Tab-separated table of C-alpha atoms in Angstrom:
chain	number	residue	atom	x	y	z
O	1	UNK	CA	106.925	115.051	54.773
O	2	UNK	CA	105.714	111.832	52.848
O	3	UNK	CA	102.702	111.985	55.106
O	4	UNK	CA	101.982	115.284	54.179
O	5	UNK	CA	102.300	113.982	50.528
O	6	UNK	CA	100.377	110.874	50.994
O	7	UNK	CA	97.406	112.687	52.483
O	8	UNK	CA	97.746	115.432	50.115
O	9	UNK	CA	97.638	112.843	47.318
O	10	UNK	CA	94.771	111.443	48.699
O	11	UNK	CA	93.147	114.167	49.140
O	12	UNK	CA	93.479	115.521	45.278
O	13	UNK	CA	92.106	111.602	44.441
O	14	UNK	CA	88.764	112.646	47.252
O	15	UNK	CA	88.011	115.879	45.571
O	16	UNK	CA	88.007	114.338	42.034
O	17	UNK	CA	85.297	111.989	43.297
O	18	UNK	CA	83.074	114.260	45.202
O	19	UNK	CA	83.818	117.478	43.404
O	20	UNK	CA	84.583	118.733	46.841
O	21	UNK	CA	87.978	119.200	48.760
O	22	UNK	CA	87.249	117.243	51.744
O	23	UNK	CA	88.440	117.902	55.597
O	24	UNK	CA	91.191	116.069	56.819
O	25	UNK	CA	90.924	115.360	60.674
O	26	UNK	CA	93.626	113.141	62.408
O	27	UNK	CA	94.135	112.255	65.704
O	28	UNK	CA	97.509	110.589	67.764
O	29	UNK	CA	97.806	109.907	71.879
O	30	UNK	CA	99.707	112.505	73.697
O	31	UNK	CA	103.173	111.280	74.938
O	32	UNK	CA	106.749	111.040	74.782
O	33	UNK	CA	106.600	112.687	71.132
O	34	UNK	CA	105.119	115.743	72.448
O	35	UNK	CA	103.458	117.895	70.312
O	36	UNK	CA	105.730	118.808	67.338
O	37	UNK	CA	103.525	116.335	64.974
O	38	UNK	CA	100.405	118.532	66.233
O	39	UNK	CA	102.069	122.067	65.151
O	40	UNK	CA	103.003	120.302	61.391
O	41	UNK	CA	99.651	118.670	61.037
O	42	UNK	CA	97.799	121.792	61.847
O	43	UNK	CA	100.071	123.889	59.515
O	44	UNK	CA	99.738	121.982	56.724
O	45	UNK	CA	95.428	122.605	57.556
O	46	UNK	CA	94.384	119.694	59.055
O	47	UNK	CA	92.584	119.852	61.723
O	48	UNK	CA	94.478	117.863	64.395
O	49	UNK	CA	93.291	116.243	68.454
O	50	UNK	CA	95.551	115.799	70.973
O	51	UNK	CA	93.837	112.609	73.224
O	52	UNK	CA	94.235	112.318	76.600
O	53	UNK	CA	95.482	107.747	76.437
O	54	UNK	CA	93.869	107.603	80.152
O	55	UNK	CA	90.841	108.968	78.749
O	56	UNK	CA	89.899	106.594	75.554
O	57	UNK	CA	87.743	103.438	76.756
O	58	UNK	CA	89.323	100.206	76.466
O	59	UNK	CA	87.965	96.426	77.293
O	60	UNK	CA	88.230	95.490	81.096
O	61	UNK	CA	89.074	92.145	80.537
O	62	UNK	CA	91.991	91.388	82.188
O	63	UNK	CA	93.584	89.419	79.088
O	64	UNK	CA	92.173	91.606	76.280
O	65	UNK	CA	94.038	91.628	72.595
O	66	UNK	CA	96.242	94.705	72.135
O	67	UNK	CA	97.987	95.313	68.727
O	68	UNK	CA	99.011	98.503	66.552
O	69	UNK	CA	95.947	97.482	64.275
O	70	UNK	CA	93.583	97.145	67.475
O	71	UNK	CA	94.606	100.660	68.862
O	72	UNK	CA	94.447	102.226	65.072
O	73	UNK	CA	90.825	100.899	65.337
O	74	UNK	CA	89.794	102.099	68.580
O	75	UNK	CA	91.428	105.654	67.733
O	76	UNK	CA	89.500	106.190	65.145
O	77	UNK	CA	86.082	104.790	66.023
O	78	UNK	CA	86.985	107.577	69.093
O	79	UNK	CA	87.602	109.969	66.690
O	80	UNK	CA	84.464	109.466	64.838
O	81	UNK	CA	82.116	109.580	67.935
O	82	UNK	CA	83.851	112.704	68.938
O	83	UNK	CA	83.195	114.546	65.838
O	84	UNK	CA	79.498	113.677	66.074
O	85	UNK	CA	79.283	115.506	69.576
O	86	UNK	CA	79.040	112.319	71.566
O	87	UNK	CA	79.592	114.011	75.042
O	88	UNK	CA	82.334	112.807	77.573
O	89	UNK	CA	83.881	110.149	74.691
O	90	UNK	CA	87.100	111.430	75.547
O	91	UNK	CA	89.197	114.238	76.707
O	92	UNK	CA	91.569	116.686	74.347
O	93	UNK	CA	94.671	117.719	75.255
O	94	UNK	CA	95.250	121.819	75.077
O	95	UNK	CA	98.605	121.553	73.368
O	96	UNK	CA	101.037	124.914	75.136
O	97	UNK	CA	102.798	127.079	72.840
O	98	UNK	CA	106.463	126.679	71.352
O	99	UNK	CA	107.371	129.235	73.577
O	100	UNK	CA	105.385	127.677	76.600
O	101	UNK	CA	106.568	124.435	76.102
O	102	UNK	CA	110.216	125.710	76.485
O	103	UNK	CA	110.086	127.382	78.860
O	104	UNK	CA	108.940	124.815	81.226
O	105	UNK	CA	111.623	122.844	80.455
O	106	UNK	CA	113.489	124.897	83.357
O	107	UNK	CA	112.209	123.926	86.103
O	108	UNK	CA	112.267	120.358	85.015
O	109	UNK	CA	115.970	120.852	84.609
O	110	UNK	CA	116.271	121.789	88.631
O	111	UNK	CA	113.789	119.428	89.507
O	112	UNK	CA	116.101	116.662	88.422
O	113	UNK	CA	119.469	117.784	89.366
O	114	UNK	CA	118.087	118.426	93.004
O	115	UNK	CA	117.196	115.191	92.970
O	116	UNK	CA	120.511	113.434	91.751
O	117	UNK	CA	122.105	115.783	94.092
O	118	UNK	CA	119.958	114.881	96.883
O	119	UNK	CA	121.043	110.953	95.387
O	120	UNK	CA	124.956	111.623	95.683
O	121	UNK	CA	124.605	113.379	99.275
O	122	UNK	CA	123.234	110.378	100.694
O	123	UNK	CA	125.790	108.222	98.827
O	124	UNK	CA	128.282	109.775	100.097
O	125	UNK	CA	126.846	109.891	103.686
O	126	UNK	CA	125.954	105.828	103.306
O	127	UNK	CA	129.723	105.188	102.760
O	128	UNK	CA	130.744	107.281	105.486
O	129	UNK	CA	128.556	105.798	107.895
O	130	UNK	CA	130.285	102.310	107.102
O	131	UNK	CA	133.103	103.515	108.421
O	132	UNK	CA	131.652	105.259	111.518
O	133	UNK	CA	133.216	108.417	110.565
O	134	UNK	CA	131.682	112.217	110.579
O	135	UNK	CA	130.013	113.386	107.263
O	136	UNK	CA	129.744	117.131	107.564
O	137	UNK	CA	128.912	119.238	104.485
O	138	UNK	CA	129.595	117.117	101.574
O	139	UNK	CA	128.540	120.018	99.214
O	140	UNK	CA	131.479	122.758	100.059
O	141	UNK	CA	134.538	122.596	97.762
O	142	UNK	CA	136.649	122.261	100.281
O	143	UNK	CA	135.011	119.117	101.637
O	144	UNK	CA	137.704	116.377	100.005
O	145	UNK	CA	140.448	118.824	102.622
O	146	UNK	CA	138.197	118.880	105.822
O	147	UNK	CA	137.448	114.764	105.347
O	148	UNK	CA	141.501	114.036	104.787
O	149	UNK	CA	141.613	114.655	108.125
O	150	UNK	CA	139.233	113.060	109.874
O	151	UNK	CA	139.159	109.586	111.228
O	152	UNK	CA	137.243	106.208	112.509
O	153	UNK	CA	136.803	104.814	116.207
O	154	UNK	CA	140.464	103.165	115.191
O	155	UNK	CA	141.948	106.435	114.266
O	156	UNK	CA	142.503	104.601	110.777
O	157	UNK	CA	141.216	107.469	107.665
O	158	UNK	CA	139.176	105.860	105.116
O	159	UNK	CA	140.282	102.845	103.078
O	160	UNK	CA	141.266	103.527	99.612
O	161	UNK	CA	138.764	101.936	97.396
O	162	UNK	CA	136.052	103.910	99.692
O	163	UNK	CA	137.772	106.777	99.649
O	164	UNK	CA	138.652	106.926	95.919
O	165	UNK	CA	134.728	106.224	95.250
O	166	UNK	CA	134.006	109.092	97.578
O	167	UNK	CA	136.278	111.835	95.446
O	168	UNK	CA	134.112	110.378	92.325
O	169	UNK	CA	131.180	110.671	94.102
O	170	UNK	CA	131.750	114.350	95.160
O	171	UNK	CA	133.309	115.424	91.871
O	172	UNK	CA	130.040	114.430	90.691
O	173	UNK	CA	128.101	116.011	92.856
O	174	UNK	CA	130.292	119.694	92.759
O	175	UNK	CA	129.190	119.039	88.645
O	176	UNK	CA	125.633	119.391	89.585
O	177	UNK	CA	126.267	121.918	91.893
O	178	UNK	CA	127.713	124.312	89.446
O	179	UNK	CA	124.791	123.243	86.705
O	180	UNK	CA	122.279	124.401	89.396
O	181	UNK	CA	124.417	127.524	89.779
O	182	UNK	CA	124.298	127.883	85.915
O	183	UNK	CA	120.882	127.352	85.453
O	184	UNK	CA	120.081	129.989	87.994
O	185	UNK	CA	121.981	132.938	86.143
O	186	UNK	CA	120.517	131.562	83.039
O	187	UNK	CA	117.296	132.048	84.318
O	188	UNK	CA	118.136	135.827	85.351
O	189	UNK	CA	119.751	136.592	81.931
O	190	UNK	CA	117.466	135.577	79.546
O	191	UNK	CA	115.335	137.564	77.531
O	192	UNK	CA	111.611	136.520	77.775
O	193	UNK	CA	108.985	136.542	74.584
O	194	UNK	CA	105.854	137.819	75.371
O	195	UNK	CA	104.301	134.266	76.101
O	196	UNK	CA	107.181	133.573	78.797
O	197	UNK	CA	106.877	137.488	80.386
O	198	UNK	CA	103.270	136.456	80.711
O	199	UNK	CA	104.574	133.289	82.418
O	200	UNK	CA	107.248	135.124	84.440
O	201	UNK	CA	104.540	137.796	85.674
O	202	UNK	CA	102.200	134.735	86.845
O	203	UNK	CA	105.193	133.354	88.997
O	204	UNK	CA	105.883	136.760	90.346
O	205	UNK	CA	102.523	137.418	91.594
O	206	UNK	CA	102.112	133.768	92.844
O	207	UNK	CA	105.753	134.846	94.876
O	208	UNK	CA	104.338	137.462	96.658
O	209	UNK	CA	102.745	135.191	98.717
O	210	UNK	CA	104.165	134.518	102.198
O	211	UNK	CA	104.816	130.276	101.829
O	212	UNK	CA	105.422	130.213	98.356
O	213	UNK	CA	109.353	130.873	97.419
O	214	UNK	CA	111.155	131.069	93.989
O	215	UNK	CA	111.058	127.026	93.385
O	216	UNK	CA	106.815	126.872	94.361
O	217	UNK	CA	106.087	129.874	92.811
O	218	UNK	CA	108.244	128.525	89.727
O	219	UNK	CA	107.089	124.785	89.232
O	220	UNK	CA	103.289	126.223	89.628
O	221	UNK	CA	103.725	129.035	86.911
O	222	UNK	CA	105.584	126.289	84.803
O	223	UNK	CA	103.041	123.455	85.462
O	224	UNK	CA	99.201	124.757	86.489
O	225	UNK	CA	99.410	128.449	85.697
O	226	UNK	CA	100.405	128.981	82.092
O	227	UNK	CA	96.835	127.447	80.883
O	228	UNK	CA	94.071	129.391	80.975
O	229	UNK	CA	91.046	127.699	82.842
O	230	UNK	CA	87.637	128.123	82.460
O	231	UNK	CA	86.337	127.043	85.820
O	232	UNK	CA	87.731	125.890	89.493
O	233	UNK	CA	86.713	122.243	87.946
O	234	UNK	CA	88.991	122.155	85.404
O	235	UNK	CA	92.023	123.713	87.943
O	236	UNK	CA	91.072	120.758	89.861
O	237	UNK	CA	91.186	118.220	87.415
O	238	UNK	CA	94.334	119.091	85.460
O	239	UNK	CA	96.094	119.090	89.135
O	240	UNK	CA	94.852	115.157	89.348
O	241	UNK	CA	92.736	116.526	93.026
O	242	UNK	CA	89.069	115.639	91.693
O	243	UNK	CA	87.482	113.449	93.644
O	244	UNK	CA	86.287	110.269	91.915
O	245	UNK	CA	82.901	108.647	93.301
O	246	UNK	CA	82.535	105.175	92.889
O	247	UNK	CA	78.429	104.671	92.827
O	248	UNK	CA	76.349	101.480	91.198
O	249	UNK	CA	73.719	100.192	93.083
O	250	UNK	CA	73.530	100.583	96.395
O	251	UNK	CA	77.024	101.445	96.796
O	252	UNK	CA	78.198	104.338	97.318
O	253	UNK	CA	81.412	105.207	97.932
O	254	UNK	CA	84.476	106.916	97.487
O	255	UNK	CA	87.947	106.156	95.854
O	256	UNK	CA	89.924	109.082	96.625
O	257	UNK	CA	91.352	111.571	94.360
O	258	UNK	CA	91.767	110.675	90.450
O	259	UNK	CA	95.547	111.223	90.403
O	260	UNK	CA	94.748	111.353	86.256
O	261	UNK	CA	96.481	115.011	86.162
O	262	UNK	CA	100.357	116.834	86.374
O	263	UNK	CA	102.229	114.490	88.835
O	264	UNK	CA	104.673	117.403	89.283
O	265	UNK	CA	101.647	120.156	89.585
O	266	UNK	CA	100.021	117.811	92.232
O	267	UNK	CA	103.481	117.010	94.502
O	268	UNK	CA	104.003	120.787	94.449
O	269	UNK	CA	100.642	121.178	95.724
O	270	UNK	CA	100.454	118.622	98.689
O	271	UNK	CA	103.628	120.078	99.420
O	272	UNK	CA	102.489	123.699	99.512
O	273	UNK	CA	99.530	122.629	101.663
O	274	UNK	CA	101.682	122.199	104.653
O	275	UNK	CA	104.048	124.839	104.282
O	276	UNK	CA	100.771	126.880	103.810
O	277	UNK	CA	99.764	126.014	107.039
O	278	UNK	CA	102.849	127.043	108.582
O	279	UNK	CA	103.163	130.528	106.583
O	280	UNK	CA	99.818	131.327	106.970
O	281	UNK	CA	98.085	130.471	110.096
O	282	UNK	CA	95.599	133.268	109.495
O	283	UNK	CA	93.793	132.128	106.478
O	284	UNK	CA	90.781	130.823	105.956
O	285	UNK	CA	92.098	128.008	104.171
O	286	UNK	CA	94.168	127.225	107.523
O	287	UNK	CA	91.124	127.410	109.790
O	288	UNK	CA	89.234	125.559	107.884
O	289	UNK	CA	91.778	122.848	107.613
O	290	UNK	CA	92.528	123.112	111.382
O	291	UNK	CA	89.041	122.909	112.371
O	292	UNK	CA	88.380	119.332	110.779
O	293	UNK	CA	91.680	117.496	111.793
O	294	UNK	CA	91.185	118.587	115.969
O	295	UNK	CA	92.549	115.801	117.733
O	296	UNK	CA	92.908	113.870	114.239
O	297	UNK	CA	95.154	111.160	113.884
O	298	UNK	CA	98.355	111.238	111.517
O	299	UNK	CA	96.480	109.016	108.765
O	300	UNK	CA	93.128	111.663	109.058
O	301	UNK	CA	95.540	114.832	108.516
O	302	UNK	CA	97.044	113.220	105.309
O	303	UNK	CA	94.309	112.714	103.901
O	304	UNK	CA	92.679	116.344	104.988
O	305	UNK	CA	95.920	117.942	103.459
O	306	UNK	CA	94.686	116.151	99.839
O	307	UNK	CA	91.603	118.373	100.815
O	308	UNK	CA	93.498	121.455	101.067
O	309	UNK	CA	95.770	121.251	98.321
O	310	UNK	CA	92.948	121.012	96.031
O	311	UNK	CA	91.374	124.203	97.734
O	312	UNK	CA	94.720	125.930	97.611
O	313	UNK	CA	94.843	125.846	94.275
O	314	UNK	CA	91.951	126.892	93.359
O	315	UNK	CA	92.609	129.548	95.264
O	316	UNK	CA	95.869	130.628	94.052
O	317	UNK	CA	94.316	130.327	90.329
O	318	UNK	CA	92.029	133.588	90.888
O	319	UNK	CA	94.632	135.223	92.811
O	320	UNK	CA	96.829	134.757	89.664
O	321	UNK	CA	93.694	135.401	87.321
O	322	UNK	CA	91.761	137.883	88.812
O	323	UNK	CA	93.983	139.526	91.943
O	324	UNK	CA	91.651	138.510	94.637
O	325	UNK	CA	94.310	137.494	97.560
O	326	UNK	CA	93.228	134.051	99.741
O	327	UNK	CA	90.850	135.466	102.248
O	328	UNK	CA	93.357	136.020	105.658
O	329	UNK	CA	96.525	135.048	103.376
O	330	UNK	CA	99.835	137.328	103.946
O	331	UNK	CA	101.335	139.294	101.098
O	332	UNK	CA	105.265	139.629	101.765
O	333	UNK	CA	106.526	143.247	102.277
O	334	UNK	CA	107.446	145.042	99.321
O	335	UNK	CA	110.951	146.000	98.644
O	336	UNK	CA	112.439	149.359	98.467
C-alpha cells in the first residue's frame, strides 16, 4: 500500500502543476508473481499492462549489460512506444479471472503428482531390478505383503537397507495415491461460479469427443480454452504451434515452430495428435495427416504430427466456440 500512497502523492503534486489529474499507466513482466499486483493496480484506477518478457527487444550481443536500472529503462521506453500505437512493440498478456486462475490450479495439481508418482514407480522398480527380483504392481496396498514373499535367483528376499528404502518409497507413493484420489472427489464436489461452470461446460463438450478423456479434455479447458480468441492465429500462437520463418536476403527458410506459448497447452496437444489418429481414423484431420507421411520415415512423422496438433486445435477451438464438430470426427454415444 505505500505504492499506492507514493503514486497517489505524486499524483496530487502532478495535478497542482498542470491543473489536471493526470493518467497513471504502469507496466511489470508477467511471471512467478502472477497477476495479483495487476488486479490492485487496476483497482486503485491505473491503468495497468501485463508484458509478455519473450516479447520486449533486447541487445543481441552476446555480453550485453543487464541491471535492475537497465531493465527499468527498457520497460519503460517499451511502455512509451506502446502507448503511441507503435505496432508489434510488444505483446500484452490477457490476465484470467480470480476465478479462472483458480481453477486451473487443478489440473496442475494432477499433473504433478502423476508425475512424482510415475518418479517413485520407477524407483521402486530400479531397486528391484538390482536384485533380479519380480516388481509387480507397486501401486496396490497390499504390495509390501505380495513382495515379502518373493525372492532372487539365490532364493535370498531383499537386503534390509533396500528393502527398508523400498517401504519408504511405497509409503510415499500410496501418499500420492490417495491425494490423486482426493483431488478427484474434490473435483466432483465442488460448487462452480459462473466463470468455472463456463469452464466446466467447455471441458464437457471438448469430452464428447471420441480421443479426448477426462485428463485431455481437462488440461485443454484449463490451459487453451478458458480465453476467448479472436482468430485461428491467435489459438495458434498462444499454443506455441506458429510457424516462425526465418527470411533476410536470399534466405529463406524455416525454423520450426515458435515454442513462445503454454508448454503444458502444447504437450497436451502433440499428445492428442496421435491418440487422434488412433480414435479417429475417419477425419479429415487423419487423412490429411496420413496422406503426407506415406512411406515417411520416423523423423518425417514427428515432425508432421507438430503439423497436426496445430490443426487440431484449431479445430477443437470452434467446436468448443461455435459447435461445428471436426469434419469426419466421432462424437461418443450419449448416456442414458
Amino acid at each position: 500500500m505505500g505504492l499506492l500512497s507514493l503514486l497517489e502523492k505524486i499524483r496530487s503534486r502532478a495535478s497542482q502543476k498542470l491543473d489536471a489529474a493526470p493518467v497513471v499507466v504502469s507496466c511489470y513482466e508477467a511471471g512467478y508473481d502472477g497477476f495479483w499486483l495487476h488486479r490492485l493496480l487496476t483497482a486503485a484506477g491505473i491503468r495497468s499492462h501485463v508484458f509478455d518478457p519473450a516479447s520486449i527487444a533486447v541487445e543481441q550481443r552476446g555480453r550485453r549489460a543487464k541491471t535492475d536500472r537497465i531493465d527499468g529503462e527498457l520497460l519503460l521506453r517499451t511502455l512509451m512506444a506502446y502507448c503511441r500505437g507503435e505496432p508489434r512493440v510488444v505483446r500484452i498478456v490477457r490476465p484470467p479471472s480470480p476465478e479462472q486462475e483458480d481453477a486451473r490450479r487443478e489440473t496442475r495439481e494432477r499433473d504433478r503428482l502423476v508425475k512424482e508418482q510415475v518418479g517413485h514407480t520407477n524407483r521402486i522398480k530400479a531397486l528391484l531390478r538390482l536384485l533380479g527380483m519380480a516388481v509387480g504392481n507397486p501401486r496396490r496396498r497390499d504390495w509390501l505383503k505380495w513382495l515379502s514373499a518373493q525372492r532372487d535367483w539365490q532364493g535370498e528376499a531383499a537386503p534390509p537397507h533396500i528393502k527398508a528404502e523400498i517401504e519408504r518409497e511405497h509409503a510415499r507413493l500410496m501418499l500420492l495415491r490417495e491425494q490423486l484420489a482426493a483431488l478427484e472427489r474434490r473435483s466432483a464436489q465442488a460448487q462452480p461460479t459462473p466463470a468455472v461452470a463456463e469452464m466446466a461446460r467447455r471441458r464437457n463438450t471438448l469430452f464428447r469427443l471420441k480421443a479426448l478423456g477426462p485428463a485431455f479434455s481437462g488440461t485443454l479447458g484449463n490451459e487453451v480454452f478458458y480465453k476467448d480468441f479472436d482468430n485461428r492465429r491467435q489459438v495458434g500462437a498462444y499454443v506455441g504451434l506458429a510457424p516462425s520463418p526465418w527470411q533476410s536476403g536470399g534466405t529463406d527458410r524455416e525454423q520450426g515452430i515458435s515454442k513462445a506459448g503454454n508448454p503444458r497447452a502444447r504437450k497436451a496437444a502433440v499428445e492428442l495428435g496421435w491418440l487422434w489418429i488412433r480414435h479417429q481414423p475417419n477425419s479429415a484431420l487423419t487423412h490429411w495427416f496420413l496422406a503426407r507421411t506415406v512411406k515417411a520415415s520416423k523423423r518425417i512423422k514427428r515432425i508432421a504430427i507438430v503439423a497436426l496438433a496445430r490443426k487440431l486445435i484449431v479445430a477443437l477451438w470452434r467446436y468448443v466456440m461455435t459447435g461445428l464438430v471436426p469434419v469426419g470426427a466421432v462424437l461418443k454415444p450419449v448416456e442414458a
